């Protein structure tokens, strides 16, 4: 085969191999769920982020009592709506969080991972890539995509939706009312899947208006098809007093705005997309800049450039919030990395600096590189399956182990609990309501408390809290003259956030340490967890 122009049959065969590899990666990562379901092991929850349970607990309350509430009392919209609807629908269909629910949930994650690959390949073909090249680039990032979906967060669904939208933009046709309506629907679903993507969608819409100049009918079709988004915004404004989810506003309650380079370092080299994510994004941005200098902006360049720009802006702005990097925040890479690779291929492998076709050996190098990356993805997925599957135990994730232990210890202590970080996993397993102290699934009243930095005892009393849970990672509980200094959100997780605080002089009714897991692949640190009975507890001035 000639790498300057492979035959159609050869291209399809290579694409089929890459597709098979990507599907196997998805199957291996999601397959750990089924393995642990058969054995009844709680280790099936190893991949889930703590914030995932903010979806399941609220969905459970909605189905069982008709309330959008985490603690059973406070009405909240602290979640991205489309993923919440998926979780709530599964909960409604299967009636409880039993084996059938988790099988269906694992199947959803598998489908999302496969769709991310398929739509990334479609996006690349729309940019002009041959079938084998599009499949190869998409497969190269399949393991990262699978890990992203496995977190159980809204990123599982927003990644394929964003890629679908980019593919449609690259194909053009927004001047046609039918195509404009299709774009409007996909665009609204993309934003409802992850509100942050509103910025990327706005850039795409602006580019379409400038480049295609759609007529009145097309604009009306786009707007009508995207009505779900303004309906959601209006409902938020009426019910919760703002356009954004409460969780997003809670993270904007800052003591000061400060740049944290460590955040950028982490999201560049320590994400589910491995160490090359940040450098590849930077090279993609350079290739985009050079392309814009050498030719006029068109729909393909717009579709390739927007995810790169969005990723850079998203990570940069988050570095000012003071909150630590969370694993699912890697979602911009799902579209930005394939776009970066394609622009680099266009700029430095397919053509030389004068726009001439590069030698065959350079294109052969590109295929060899994609093959190596595909093998690496398969290898990583296989290792993940073994470590999180047959060899995985609940103790490999100390937060999961802590929540299981705590639920057993507090089974007979009825009442209302309060907790900040890690409240999601605890609330999923504790048979009592939990009031979340970071405001992520709170309401405007809770945001006002955070904004004013009200005393923690006042907030606990106002919400009729009986027990306070605090858990500290890799450090002992902070003490002052025999009392406990409590801050929520805790500075380790949110350095610059305004917080509720108090000095509690009481003996915890429960105090235990969950050690770091026993294996080399175990993650999260050792946790010291304390539970205080607040009845008659004494608070000192802060």
Short mmCIF file of C-alpha atoms in Angstrom, two decimals:
data_model
loop_
_atom_site.label_atom_id
_atom_site.label_comp_id
_atom_site.label_asym_id
_atom_site.label_seq_id
_atom_site.Cartn_x
_atom_site.Cartn_y
_atom_site.Cartn_z
CA UNK A 1 0.00 0.00 0.00
CA UNK A 2 1.21 3.53 -0.74
CA UNK A 3 0.91 5.90 2.18
CA UNK A 4 0.51 8.82 -0.17
CA UNK A 5 -2.79 7.37 -1.30
CA UNK A 6 -3.97 4.02 0.16
CA UNK A 7 -6.57 2.11 -1.79
CA UNK A 8 -10.13 2.31 -0.58
CA UNK A 9 -10.08 -1.36 0.45
CA UNK A 10 -6.84 -0.96 2.41
CA UNK A 11 -8.15 2.16 4.10
CA UNK A 12 -11.33 0.37 5.19
CA UNK A 13 -9.37 -2.61 6.52
CA UNK A 14 -7.06 -0.41 8.58
CA UNK A 15 -10.04 1.55 9.86
CA UNK A 16 -11.75 -1.72 10.86
CA UNK A 17 -8.71 -2.77 12.90
CA UNK A 18 -8.61 0.56 14.73
CA UNK A 19 -12.37 0.40 15.32
CA UNK A 20 -12.10 -3.10 16.78
CA UNK A 21 -9.33 -1.92 19.10
CA UNK A 22 -11.41 1.02 20.33
CA UNK A 23 -14.46 -1.17 20.97
CA UNK A 24 -12.34 -3.68 22.89
CA UNK A 25 -10.97 -0.84 25.02
CA UNK A 26 -14.53 0.26 25.83
CA UNK A 27 -15.55 -3.30 26.65
CA UNK A 28 -12.56 -3.88 28.95
CA UNK A 29 -13.10 -0.70 30.95
CA UNK A 30 -16.87 -1.12 31.36
CA UNK A 31 -16.55 -4.89 31.81
CA UNK A 32 -15.23 -4.50 35.36
CA UNK A 33 -18.77 -3.59 36.44
CA UNK A 34 -20.22 -6.89 35.27
CA UNK A 35 -17.39 -8.87 36.85
CA UNK A 36 -18.01 -7.37 40.29
CA UNK A 37 -21.79 -7.56 39.92
CA UNK A 38 -21.49 -11.32 39.50
CA UNK A 39 -19.45 -11.62 42.69
CA UNK A 40 -21.45 -8.97 44.61
CA UNK A 41 -18.32 -6.94 45.30
CA UNK A 42 -18.60 -3.18 45.99
CA UNK A 43 -15.36 -2.81 44.02
CA UNK A 44 -17.53 -2.12 40.97
CA UNK A 45 -17.75 1.47 42.28
CA UNK A 46 -13.97 2.02 42.11
CA UNK A 47 -14.09 4.24 39.04
CA UNK A 48 -16.96 6.49 40.16
CA UNK A 49 -16.15 10.02 41.27
CA UNK A 50 -17.68 11.22 44.53
CA UNK A 51 -19.65 13.89 42.64
CA UNK A 52 -21.41 11.16 40.64
CA UNK A 53 -23.49 10.40 43.72
CA UNK A 54 -24.89 13.92 43.72
CA UNK A 55 -26.73 12.73 40.61
CA UNK A 56 -27.90 9.38 41.99
CA UNK A 57 -28.99 10.66 45.41
CA UNK A 58 -30.98 13.57 43.93
CA UNK A 59 -32.45 11.27 41.24
CA UNK A 60 -33.51 8.84 43.96
CA UNK A 61 -35.22 11.65 45.91
CA UNK A 62 -36.97 12.85 42.75
CA UNK A 63 -38.33 9.42 41.85
CA UNK A 64 -39.29 8.44 45.40
CA UNK A 65 -40.65 11.74 46.72
CA UNK A 66 -40.95 14.11 43.76
CA UNK A 67 -38.31 16.49 45.18
CA UNK A 68 -35.17 17.78 43.48
CA UNK A 69 -33.21 17.50 46.70
CA UNK A 70 -29.99 15.98 48.01
CA UNK A 71 -30.86 16.07 51.70
CA UNK A 72 -34.60 15.59 51.28
CA UNK A 73 -35.42 19.20 52.24
CA UNK A 74 -33.32 21.68 50.23
CA UNK A 75 -34.43 22.10 46.60
CA UNK A 76 -31.43 22.20 44.27
CA UNK A 77 -30.33 22.27 40.64
CA UNK A 78 -26.69 21.48 41.41
CA UNK A 79 -26.15 19.20 38.42
CA UNK A 80 -25.96 19.27 34.63
CA UNK A 81 -29.51 18.50 33.44
CA UNK A 82 -29.11 16.03 30.57
CA UNK A 83 -27.00 13.51 32.49
CA UNK A 84 -29.32 13.89 35.47
CA UNK A 85 -32.27 12.95 33.26
CA UNK A 86 -30.41 9.81 32.14
CA UNK A 87 -29.71 8.78 35.76
CA UNK A 88 -33.26 9.61 36.87
CA UNK A 89 -34.74 7.64 33.95
CA UNK A 90 -32.66 4.56 34.85
CA UNK A 91 -33.69 4.88 38.49
CA UNK A 92 -37.37 5.18 37.50
CA UNK A 93 -37.25 2.19 35.17
CA UNK A 94 -35.43 -0.18 37.53
CA UNK A 95 -37.01 1.01 40.77
CA UNK A 96 -33.88 0.88 42.91
CA UNK A 97 -30.10 0.89 42.71
CA UNK A 98 -29.85 -2.88 42.36
CA UNK A 99 -28.04 -5.20 39.97
CA UNK A 100 -30.27 -4.43 36.98
CA UNK A 101 -29.77 -0.69 37.44
CA UNK A 102 -25.98 -1.02 37.52
CA UNK A 103 -25.96 -3.35 34.50
CA UNK A 104 -27.96 -0.74 32.59
CA UNK A 105 -25.68 2.01 33.87
CA UNK A 106 -22.54 0.14 32.80
CA UNK A 107 -24.15 -0.40 29.39
CA UNK A 108 -24.78 3.36 29.09
CA UNK A 109 -21.12 4.05 29.87
CA UNK A 110 -20.05 1.49 27.25
CA UNK A 111 -22.32 3.05 24.63
CA UNK A 112 -21.06 6.56 25.48
CA UNK A 113 -17.45 5.42 25.10
CA UNK A 114 -18.12 3.74 21.75
CA UNK A 115 -20.05 6.78 20.51
CA UNK A 116 -17.16 9.04 21.52
CA UNK A 117 -14.87 6.98 19.28
CA UNK A 118 -17.33 6.78 16.40
CA UNK A 119 -18.18 10.49 16.48
CA UNK A 120 -14.54 11.48 16.82
CA UNK A 121 -13.84 9.46 13.66
CA UNK A 122 -16.81 11.10 11.93
CA UNK A 123 -15.56 14.52 13.01
CA UNK A 124 -12.12 13.80 11.57
CA UNK A 125 -13.57 12.51 8.30
CA UNK A 126 -15.61 15.72 8.06
CA UNK A 127 -12.33 17.63 8.45
CA UNK A 128 -10.95 15.75 5.45
CA UNK A 129 -9.16 12.77 6.99
CA UNK A 130 -9.22 9.44 5.19
CA UNK A 131 -11.10 6.61 6.91
CA UNK A 132 -8.02 4.81 8.20
CA UNK A 133 -6.51 8.03 9.54
CA UNK A 134 -9.73 9.18 11.22
CA UNK A 135 -10.19 5.81 12.92
CA UNK A 136 -6.53 5.69 13.95
CA UNK A 137 -6.57 9.12 15.59
CA UNK A 138 -9.86 8.39 17.35
CA UNK A 139 -8.59 5.01 18.60
CA UNK A 140 -5.40 6.59 19.94
CA UNK A 141 -7.44 8.40 22.60
CA UNK A 142 -9.99 5.63 23.24
CA UNK A 143 -8.55 4.59 26.61
CA UNK A 144 -8.65 8.16 27.90
CA UNK A 145 -12.24 8.48 26.65
CA UNK A 146 -13.18 5.21 28.40
CA UNK A 147 -11.69 6.39 31.70
CA UNK A 148 -13.50 9.70 31.32
CA UNK A 149 -16.85 7.94 30.89
CA UNK A 150 -16.09 5.53 33.76
CA UNK A 151 -16.11 8.42 36.24
CA UNK A 152 -19.90 8.33 36.01
CA UNK A 153 -20.00 12.07 35.47
CA UNK A 154 -21.82 14.14 32.84
CA UNK A 155 -18.66 14.04 30.73
CA UNK A 156 -19.70 10.57 29.57
CA UNK A 157 -22.44 12.13 27.47
CA UNK A 158 -21.11 15.62 26.74
CA UNK A 159 -18.00 14.30 24.92
CA UNK A 160 -19.86 12.45 22.13
CA UNK A 161 -22.44 15.23 21.81
CA UNK A 162 -19.76 17.88 21.36
CA UNK A 163 -17.97 15.75 18.76
CA UNK A 164 -21.24 15.23 16.92
CA UNK A 165 -21.84 18.97 16.83
CA UNK A 166 -18.31 19.61 15.54
CA UNK A 167 -18.77 17.03 12.78
CA UNK A 168 -22.00 18.69 11.64
CA UNK A 169 -20.37 22.14 11.66
CA UNK A 170 -17.43 20.88 9.60
CA UNK A 171 -19.86 19.56 7.00
CA UNK A 172 -21.59 22.94 6.76
CA UNK A 173 -25.09 23.62 5.57
CA UNK A 174 -26.41 25.83 8.37
CA UNK A 175 -27.99 28.04 5.68
CA UNK A 176 -30.39 25.15 4.99
CA UNK A 177 -33.32 25.27 7.47
CA UNK A 178 -33.40 21.51 7.96
CA UNK A 179 -29.65 21.33 8.69
CA UNK A 180 -29.89 24.44 10.85
CA UNK A 181 -32.62 22.76 12.91
CA UNK A 182 -30.42 19.70 13.35
CA UNK A 183 -27.53 21.91 14.49
CA UNK A 184 -29.82 23.76 16.90
CA UNK A 185 -30.98 20.53 18.54
CA UNK A 186 -27.47 19.09 18.88
CA UNK A 187 -26.11 22.42 20.15
CA UNK A 188 -28.77 22.68 22.86
CA UNK A 189 -28.23 19.07 23.97
CA UNK A 190 -24.47 19.69 24.12
CA UNK A 191 -24.90 22.67 26.46
CA UNK A 192 -27.47 20.82 28.58
CA UNK A 193 -24.97 17.98 28.91
CA UNK A 194 -22.27 20.33 30.24
CA UNK A 195 -23.09 24.01 30.76
CA UNK A 196 -19.45 25.07 30.29
CA UNK A 197 -19.70 24.03 26.65
CA UNK A 198 -21.95 27.03 26.08
CA UNK A 199 -18.76 29.00 25.33
CA UNK A 200 -17.68 26.54 22.62
CA UNK A 201 -21.18 26.47 21.13
CA UNK A 202 -21.28 30.29 21.09
CA UNK A 203 -17.98 30.38 19.18
CA UNK A 204 -19.27 27.84 16.66
CA UNK A 205 -22.53 29.73 16.14
CA UNK A 206 -20.67 33.01 15.66
CA UNK A 207 -18.37 31.35 13.12
CA UNK A 208 -21.32 29.88 11.22
CA UNK A 209 -23.03 33.27 11.05
CA UNK A 210 -19.89 34.93 9.68
CA UNK A 211 -18.95 32.18 7.23
CA UNK A 212 -22.33 30.99 5.95
CA UNK A 213 -24.60 33.98 6.57
CA UNK A 214 -27.76 31.90 7.20
CA UNK A 215 -31.07 33.44 6.28
CA UNK A 216 -34.05 34.23 8.49
CA UNK A 217 -35.66 30.80 7.99
CA UNK A 218 -32.47 28.97 8.94
CA UNK A 219 -31.99 31.13 12.04
CA UNK A 220 -35.58 30.49 13.11
CA UNK A 221 -35.15 26.75 12.54
CA UNK A 222 -31.96 26.73 14.63
CA UNK A 223 -33.66 28.65 17.44
CA UNK A 224 -36.83 26.56 17.49
CA UNK A 225 -34.90 23.27 17.52
CA UNK A 226 -32.76 24.56 20.40
CA UNK A 227 -35.69 25.68 22.59
CA UNK A 228 -34.75 23.15 25.30
CA UNK A 229 -31.89 25.39 26.38
CA UNK A 230 -33.87 28.62 26.97
CA UNK A 231 -36.62 26.56 28.63
CA UNK A 232 -34.03 25.15 31.06
CA UNK A 233 -32.61 28.62 31.69
CA UNK A 234 -36.07 30.07 32.34
CA UNK A 235 -36.95 27.25 34.73
CA UNK A 236 -33.70 27.82 36.62
CA UNK A 237 -34.38 31.53 36.88
CA UNK A 238 -37.90 31.00 38.18
CA UNK A 239 -37.19 28.15 40.61
CA UNK A 240 -33.64 28.88 41.75
CA UNK A 241 -33.08 32.59 41.08
CA UNK A 242 -30.29 32.22 38.51
CA UNK A 243 -29.46 30.83 35.09
CA UNK A 244 -26.61 28.52 36.14
CA UNK A 245 -26.62 25.38 38.29
CA UNK A 246 -26.01 26.10 41.97
CA UNK A 247 -22.86 23.93 41.88
CA UNK A 248 -21.23 26.29 39.35
CA UNK A 249 -22.08 29.40 41.37
CA UNK A 250 -20.86 27.79 44.61
CA UNK A 251 -17.39 27.40 43.13
CA UNK A 252 -17.31 31.09 42.26
CA UNK A 253 -17.48 32.21 45.91
CA UNK A 254 -13.83 33.24 46.15
CA UNK A 255 -11.82 35.05 48.79
CA UNK A 256 -9.51 36.31 46.08
CA UNK A 257 -8.67 35.60 42.47
CA UNK A 258 -5.23 34.05 42.12
CA UNK A 259 -3.50 32.11 39.38
CA UNK A 260 -2.44 28.58 40.35
CA UNK A 261 0.15 27.21 37.91
CA UNK A 262 0.04 23.81 39.61
CA UNK A 263 -3.51 23.38 38.30
CA UNK A 264 -2.32 23.86 34.71
CA UNK A 265 0.58 21.48 35.35
CA UNK A 266 -1.80 18.82 36.62
CA UNK A 267 -4.30 19.11 33.77
CA UNK A 268 -1.45 19.08 31.25
CA UNK A 269 0.42 15.98 32.43
CA UNK A 270 -1.72 14.03 34.92
CA UNK A 271 -5.10 13.40 33.34
CA UNK A 272 -6.73 10.24 32.02
CA UNK A 273 -5.17 11.14 28.66
CA UNK A 274 -1.66 10.66 30.08
CA UNK A 275 1.34 12.97 30.07
CA UNK A 276 1.13 13.97 26.40
CA UNK A 277 -2.28 15.67 26.59
CA UNK A 278 -0.98 19.13 27.47
CA UNK A 279 1.97 19.10 25.01
CA UNK A 280 -0.27 17.80 22.21
CA UNK A 281 -2.81 20.54 22.90
CA UNK A 282 -0.02 23.14 22.76
CA UNK A 283 1.26 21.76 19.45
CA UNK A 284 -2.28 21.71 18.11
CA UNK A 285 -2.70 25.35 19.08
CA UNK A 286 0.55 26.18 17.25
CA UNK A 287 -0.58 24.29 14.14
CA UNK A 288 -3.92 26.13 14.29
CA UNK A 289 -2.16 29.47 14.50
CA UNK A 290 0.03 28.64 11.49
CA UNK A 291 -2.97 27.42 9.50
CA UNK A 292 -4.84 30.66 10.22
CA UNK A 293 -1.83 32.63 9.01
CA UNK A 294 -1.54 30.69 5.79
CA UNK A 295 -5.20 30.42 4.73
CA UNK A 296 -8.61 31.91 5.34
CA UNK A 297 -10.90 30.61 8.04
CA UNK A 298 -13.41 28.08 6.72
CA UNK A 299 -15.88 25.71 8.35
CA UNK A 300 -13.37 22.88 8.69
CA UNK A 301 -10.80 25.10 10.34
CA UNK A 302 -13.51 26.56 12.56
CA UNK A 303 -14.61 23.09 13.70
CA UNK A 304 -11.00 22.02 14.33
CA UNK A 305 -10.03 25.23 16.09
CA UNK A 306 -12.93 25.77 18.49
CA UNK A 307 -12.30 22.68 20.68
CA UNK A 308 -8.63 23.64 20.99
CA UNK A 309 -9.46 27.21 21.95
CA UNK A 310 -12.19 26.05 24.33
CA UNK A 311 -9.86 23.58 26.07
CA UNK A 312 -7.17 26.22 26.56
CA UNK A 313 -9.66 28.79 27.91
CA UNK A 314 -11.40 26.23 30.15
CA UNK A 315 -8.21 25.04 31.83
CA UNK A 316 -6.81 28.57 32.13
CA UNK A 317 -9.94 29.98 33.77
CA UNK A 318 -10.21 27.04 36.16
CA UNK A 319 -6.65 27.69 37.33
CA UNK A 320 -7.99 30.88 38.97
CA UNK A 321 -10.77 29.26 41.01
CA UNK A 322 -8.52 27.75 43.67
CA UNK A 323 -10.34 24.41 43.48
CA UNK A 324 -8.16 21.38 42.81
CA UNK A 325 -8.24 19.53 39.50
CA UNK A 326 -10.90 16.81 39.34
CA UNK A 327 -10.55 13.87 36.95
CA UNK A 328 -13.65 14.51 34.87
CA UNK A 329 -12.44 18.04 34.08
CA UNK A 330 -10.40 16.43 31.28
CA UNK A 331 -13.52 16.36 29.09
CA UNK A 332 -12.32 19.16 26.70
CA UNK A 333 -9.51 16.83 25.60
CA UNK A 334 -12.00 14.37 24.05
CA UNK A 335 -12.44 16.75 21.10
CA UNK A 336 -9.34 18.94 21.37
CA UNK A 337 -6.79 16.12 21.11
CA UNK A 338 -8.17 14.57 17.87
CA UNK A 339 -8.41 18.09 16.39
CA UNK A 340 -4.83 18.86 17.47
CA UNK A 341 -3.50 15.63 15.97
CA UNK A 342 -5.30 16.30 12.71
CA UNK A 343 -3.96 19.84 12.42
CA UNK A 344 -0.45 18.60 13.14
CA UNK A 345 -0.87 15.88 10.51
CA UNK A 346 -2.06 18.44 8.02
CA UNK A 347 0.70 20.88 8.81
CA UNK A 348 3.76 18.71 9.29
CA UNK A 349 3.10 15.17 7.98
CA UNK A 350 0.77 15.46 5.01
CA UNK A 351 2.34 18.64 3.62
CA UNK A 352 5.67 20.37 3.92
CA UNK A 353 6.13 24.08 4.65
CA UNK A 354 5.38 24.89 0.99
CA UNK A 355 2.14 22.91 0.88
CA UNK A 356 3.65 19.98 -1.07
CA UNK A 357 2.91 16.35 -0.19
CA UNK A 358 5.39 14.98 2.29
CA UNK A 359 7.43 11.86 1.48
CA UNK A 360 5.90 8.46 2.02
CA UNK A 361 8.19 7.78 4.95
CA UNK A 362 6.61 10.63 6.91
CA UNK A 363 3.12 9.30 6.30
CA UNK A 364 4.33 5.80 7.18
CA UNK A 365 5.71 7.29 10.40
CA UNK A 366 2.26 8.72 11.13
CA UNK A 367 0.60 5.32 10.67
CA UNK A 368 3.25 3.67 12.84
CA UNK A 369 2.69 6.28 15.55
CA UNK A 370 -1.07 5.74 15.50
CA UNK A 371 -0.55 1.99 15.66
CA UNK A 372 1.68 2.39 18.70
CA UNK A 373 -0.86 4.65 20.38
CA UNK A 374 -3.63 2.16 19.63
CA UNK A 375 -1.58 -0.67 21.14
CA UNK A 376 -0.89 1.52 24.18
CA UNK A 377 -4.63 2.13 24.56
CA UNK A 378 -5.33 -1.62 24.45
CA UNK A 379 -2.53 -2.29 26.90
CA UNK A 380 -3.80 0.36 29.30
CA UNK A 381 -7.36 -0.96 29.11
CA UNK A 382 -6.18 -4.53 29.74
CA UNK A 383 -4.17 -3.41 32.76
CA UNK A 384 -7.17 -1.41 34.00
CA UNK A 385 -9.45 -4.45 33.65
CA UNK A 386 -7.10 -6.69 35.61
CA UNK A 387 -6.40 -4.14 38.37
CA UNK A 388 -9.97 -2.89 38.77
CA UNK A 389 -11.50 -6.27 37.92
CA UNK A 390 -10.19 -9.62 39.26
CA UNK A 391 -7.61 -7.98 41.53
CA UNK A 392 -9.66 -4.95 42.54
CA UNK A 393 -11.13 -4.52 46.02
CA UNK A 394 -13.10 -1.70 47.65
CA UNK A 395 -10.01 -0.88 49.75
CA UNK A 396 -8.21 0.27 46.58
CA UNK A 397 -10.22 3.50 46.80
CA UNK A 398 -10.01 4.78 50.36
CA UNK A 399 -12.98 7.13 49.90
CA UNK A 400 -15.18 4.19 48.88
CA UNK A 401 -13.88 2.07 51.75
CA UNK A 402 -14.48 4.94 54.19
CA UNK A 403 -18.11 5.40 53.06
CA UNK A 404 -18.81 1.67 53.43
CA UNK A 405 -17.30 1.59 56.92
CA UNK A 406 -19.06 4.77 58.02
CA UNK A 407 -22.47 3.53 56.89
CA UNK A 408 -22.05 0.43 59.05
CA UNK A 409 -20.91 2.43 62.07
CA UNK A 410 -23.79 4.93 61.87
CA UNK A 411 -26.58 2.55 60.93
CA UNK A 412 -28.36 2.94 64.29
CA UNK A 413 -27.80 6.70 64.68
CA UNK A 414 -30.90 8.19 63.07
CA UNK A 415 -30.97 11.90 62.29
CA UNK A 416 -29.80 14.53 59.84
CA UNK A 417 -26.10 14.55 58.99
CA UNK A 418 -23.90 17.27 57.49
CA UNK A 419 -20.68 16.83 55.51
CA UNK A 420 -18.58 18.78 53.02
CA UNK A 421 -16.14 16.99 50.71
CA UNK A 422 -16.89 13.29 50.08
CA UNK A 423 -20.54 13.71 51.04
CA UNK A 424 -21.65 12.05 47.79
CA UNK A 425 -20.31 8.55 48.44
CA UNK A 426 -21.34 8.77 52.10
CA UNK A 427 -24.90 9.88 51.31
CA UNK A 428 -25.34 7.08 48.75
CA UNK A 429 -24.66 4.47 51.44
CA UNK A 430 -25.79 6.13 54.66
CA UNK A 431 -29.44 5.42 55.43
CA UNK A 432 -29.95 8.96 56.72
CA UNK A 433 -30.18 12.38 54.97
CA UNK A 434 -26.95 14.35 54.50
CA UNK A 435 -26.80 18.14 54.23
CA UNK A 436 -23.92 19.16 51.89
CA UNK A 437 -21.75 21.94 53.36
CA UNK A 438 -19.94 23.11 50.20
CA UNK A 439 -23.12 24.41 48.56
CA UNK A 440 -22.70 22.18 45.50
CA UNK A 441 -26.20 20.73 45.85
CA UNK A 442 -27.61 23.56 47.92
CA UNK A 443 -29.76 26.59 47.15
CA UNK A 444 -29.48 30.40 47.10
CA UNK A 445 -29.79 30.50 50.88
CA UNK A 446 -26.71 28.29 51.20
CA UNK A 447 -24.84 30.42 48.67
CA UNK A 448 -25.60 33.49 50.79
CA UNK A 449 -24.12 31.74 53.82
CA UNK A 450 -20.94 31.00 51.86
CA UNK A 451 -20.78 34.50 50.42
CA UNK A 452 -21.08 36.04 53.90
CA UNK A 453 -18.83 33.40 55.49
CA UNK A 454 -21.40 32.86 58.22
CA UNK A 455 -20.45 30.84 61.32
CA UNK A 456 -20.71 27.10 60.75
CA UNK A 457 -22.74 26.53 63.97
CA UNK A 458 -25.40 28.94 62.66
CA UNK A 459 -25.75 27.05 59.36
CA UNK A 460 -25.89 23.65 61.08
CA UNK A 461 -28.56 24.83 63.54
CA UNK A 462 -30.62 26.45 60.79
CA UNK A 463 -30.73 23.14 58.92
CA UNK A 464 -31.48 21.04 62.03
CA UNK A 465 -28.33 18.95 61.72
CA UNK A 466 -27.85 16.25 64.36
CA UNK A 467 -24.46 14.84 63.36
CA UNK A 468 -21.45 16.43 61.68
CA UNK A 469 -19.06 14.30 59.59
CA UNK A 470 -15.57 15.52 58.68
CA UNK A 471 -12.96 13.52 56.78
CA UNK A 472 -9.36 14.55 56.17
CA UNK A 473 -7.04 13.16 53.50
CA UNK A 474 -3.37 12.49 54.31
CA UNK A 475 -3.43 14.67 57.42
CA UNK A 476 -4.86 14.50 60.94
CA UNK A 477 -7.92 16.49 61.91
CA UNK A 478 -6.78 20.04 62.82
CA UNK A 479 -7.00 20.65 66.55
CA UNK A 480 -6.70 23.72 68.77
CA UNK A 481 -6.37 23.29 72.55
CA UNK A 482 -8.40 20.11 72.57
CA UNK A 483 -11.03 21.45 70.15
CA UNK A 484 -11.46 20.79 66.43
CA UNK A 485 -11.10 23.53 63.81
CA UNK A 486 -13.64 22.83 61.07
CA UNK A 487 -13.77 24.63 57.73
CA UNK A 488 -16.07 23.96 54.78
CA UNK A 489 -15.09 23.84 51.95
CA UNK A 490 -11.82 22.53 53.34
CA UNK A 491 -8.78 24.52 52.08
CA UNK A 492 -7.09 21.40 50.68
CA UNK A 493 -9.85 21.11 48.06
CA UNK A 494 -10.67 24.80 47.58
CA UNK A 495 -7.74 27.05 48.43
CA UNK A 496 -9.34 30.39 47.58
CA UNK A 497 -12.98 29.65 48.37
CA UNK A 498 -15.01 31.48 50.97
CA UNK A 499 -15.90 29.08 53.73
CA UNK A 500 -17.98 28.33 56.77
CA UNK A 501 -15.91 27.71 59.88
CA UNK A 502 -16.16 26.97 63.57
CA UNK A 503 -14.22 25.56 66.52
CA UNK A 504 -16.03 22.54 67.92
CA UNK A 505 -15.22 21.45 71.47
CA UNK A 506 -16.64 17.95 71.63
CA UNK A 507 -15.47 14.36 71.64
CA UNK A 508 -16.28 12.56 68.38
CA UNK A 509 -18.57 9.58 68.76
CA UNK A 510 -16.69 7.95 65.87
CA UNK A 511 -13.04 8.45 64.93
CA UNK A 512 -11.38 6.02 62.54
CA UNK A 513 -8.67 5.95 59.88
CA UNK A 514 -9.08 4.38 56.45
CA UNK A 515 -5.62 3.48 55.21
CA UNK A 516 -4.35 3.87 51.66
CA UNK A 517 -5.15 0.76 49.63
CA UNK A 518 -2.84 -2.28 49.66
CA UNK A 519 -1.93 -2.34 45.95
CA UNK A 520 0.42 -0.27 43.82
CA UNK A 521 -2.58 0.88 41.78
CA UNK A 522 -4.64 1.89 44.84
CA UNK A 523 -5.51 5.56 44.84
CA UNK A 524 -6.58 8.38 47.14
CA UNK A 525 -4.82 8.92 50.44
CA UNK A 526 -5.41 7.71 53.97
CA UNK A 527 -8.51 9.29 55.54
CA UNK A 528 -9.25 10.19 59.12
CA UNK A 529 -13.02 10.41 59.59
CA UNK A 530 -14.78 11.85 62.62
CA UNK A 531 -18.47 12.06 63.52
CA UNK A 532 -19.74 14.53 66.14
CA UNK A 533 -23.07 14.45 67.92
CA UNK A 534 -24.12 18.12 67.88
CA UNK A 535 -26.71 17.82 70.65
CA UNK A 536 -25.30 19.94 73.44
CA UNK A 537 -21.96 20.41 71.63
CA UNK A 538 -19.99 23.53 72.57
CA UNK A 539 -18.63 25.90 69.93
CA UNK A 540 -15.92 28.46 70.64
CA UNK A 541 -15.50 31.79 68.81
CA UNK A 542 -13.54 31.25 65.61
#
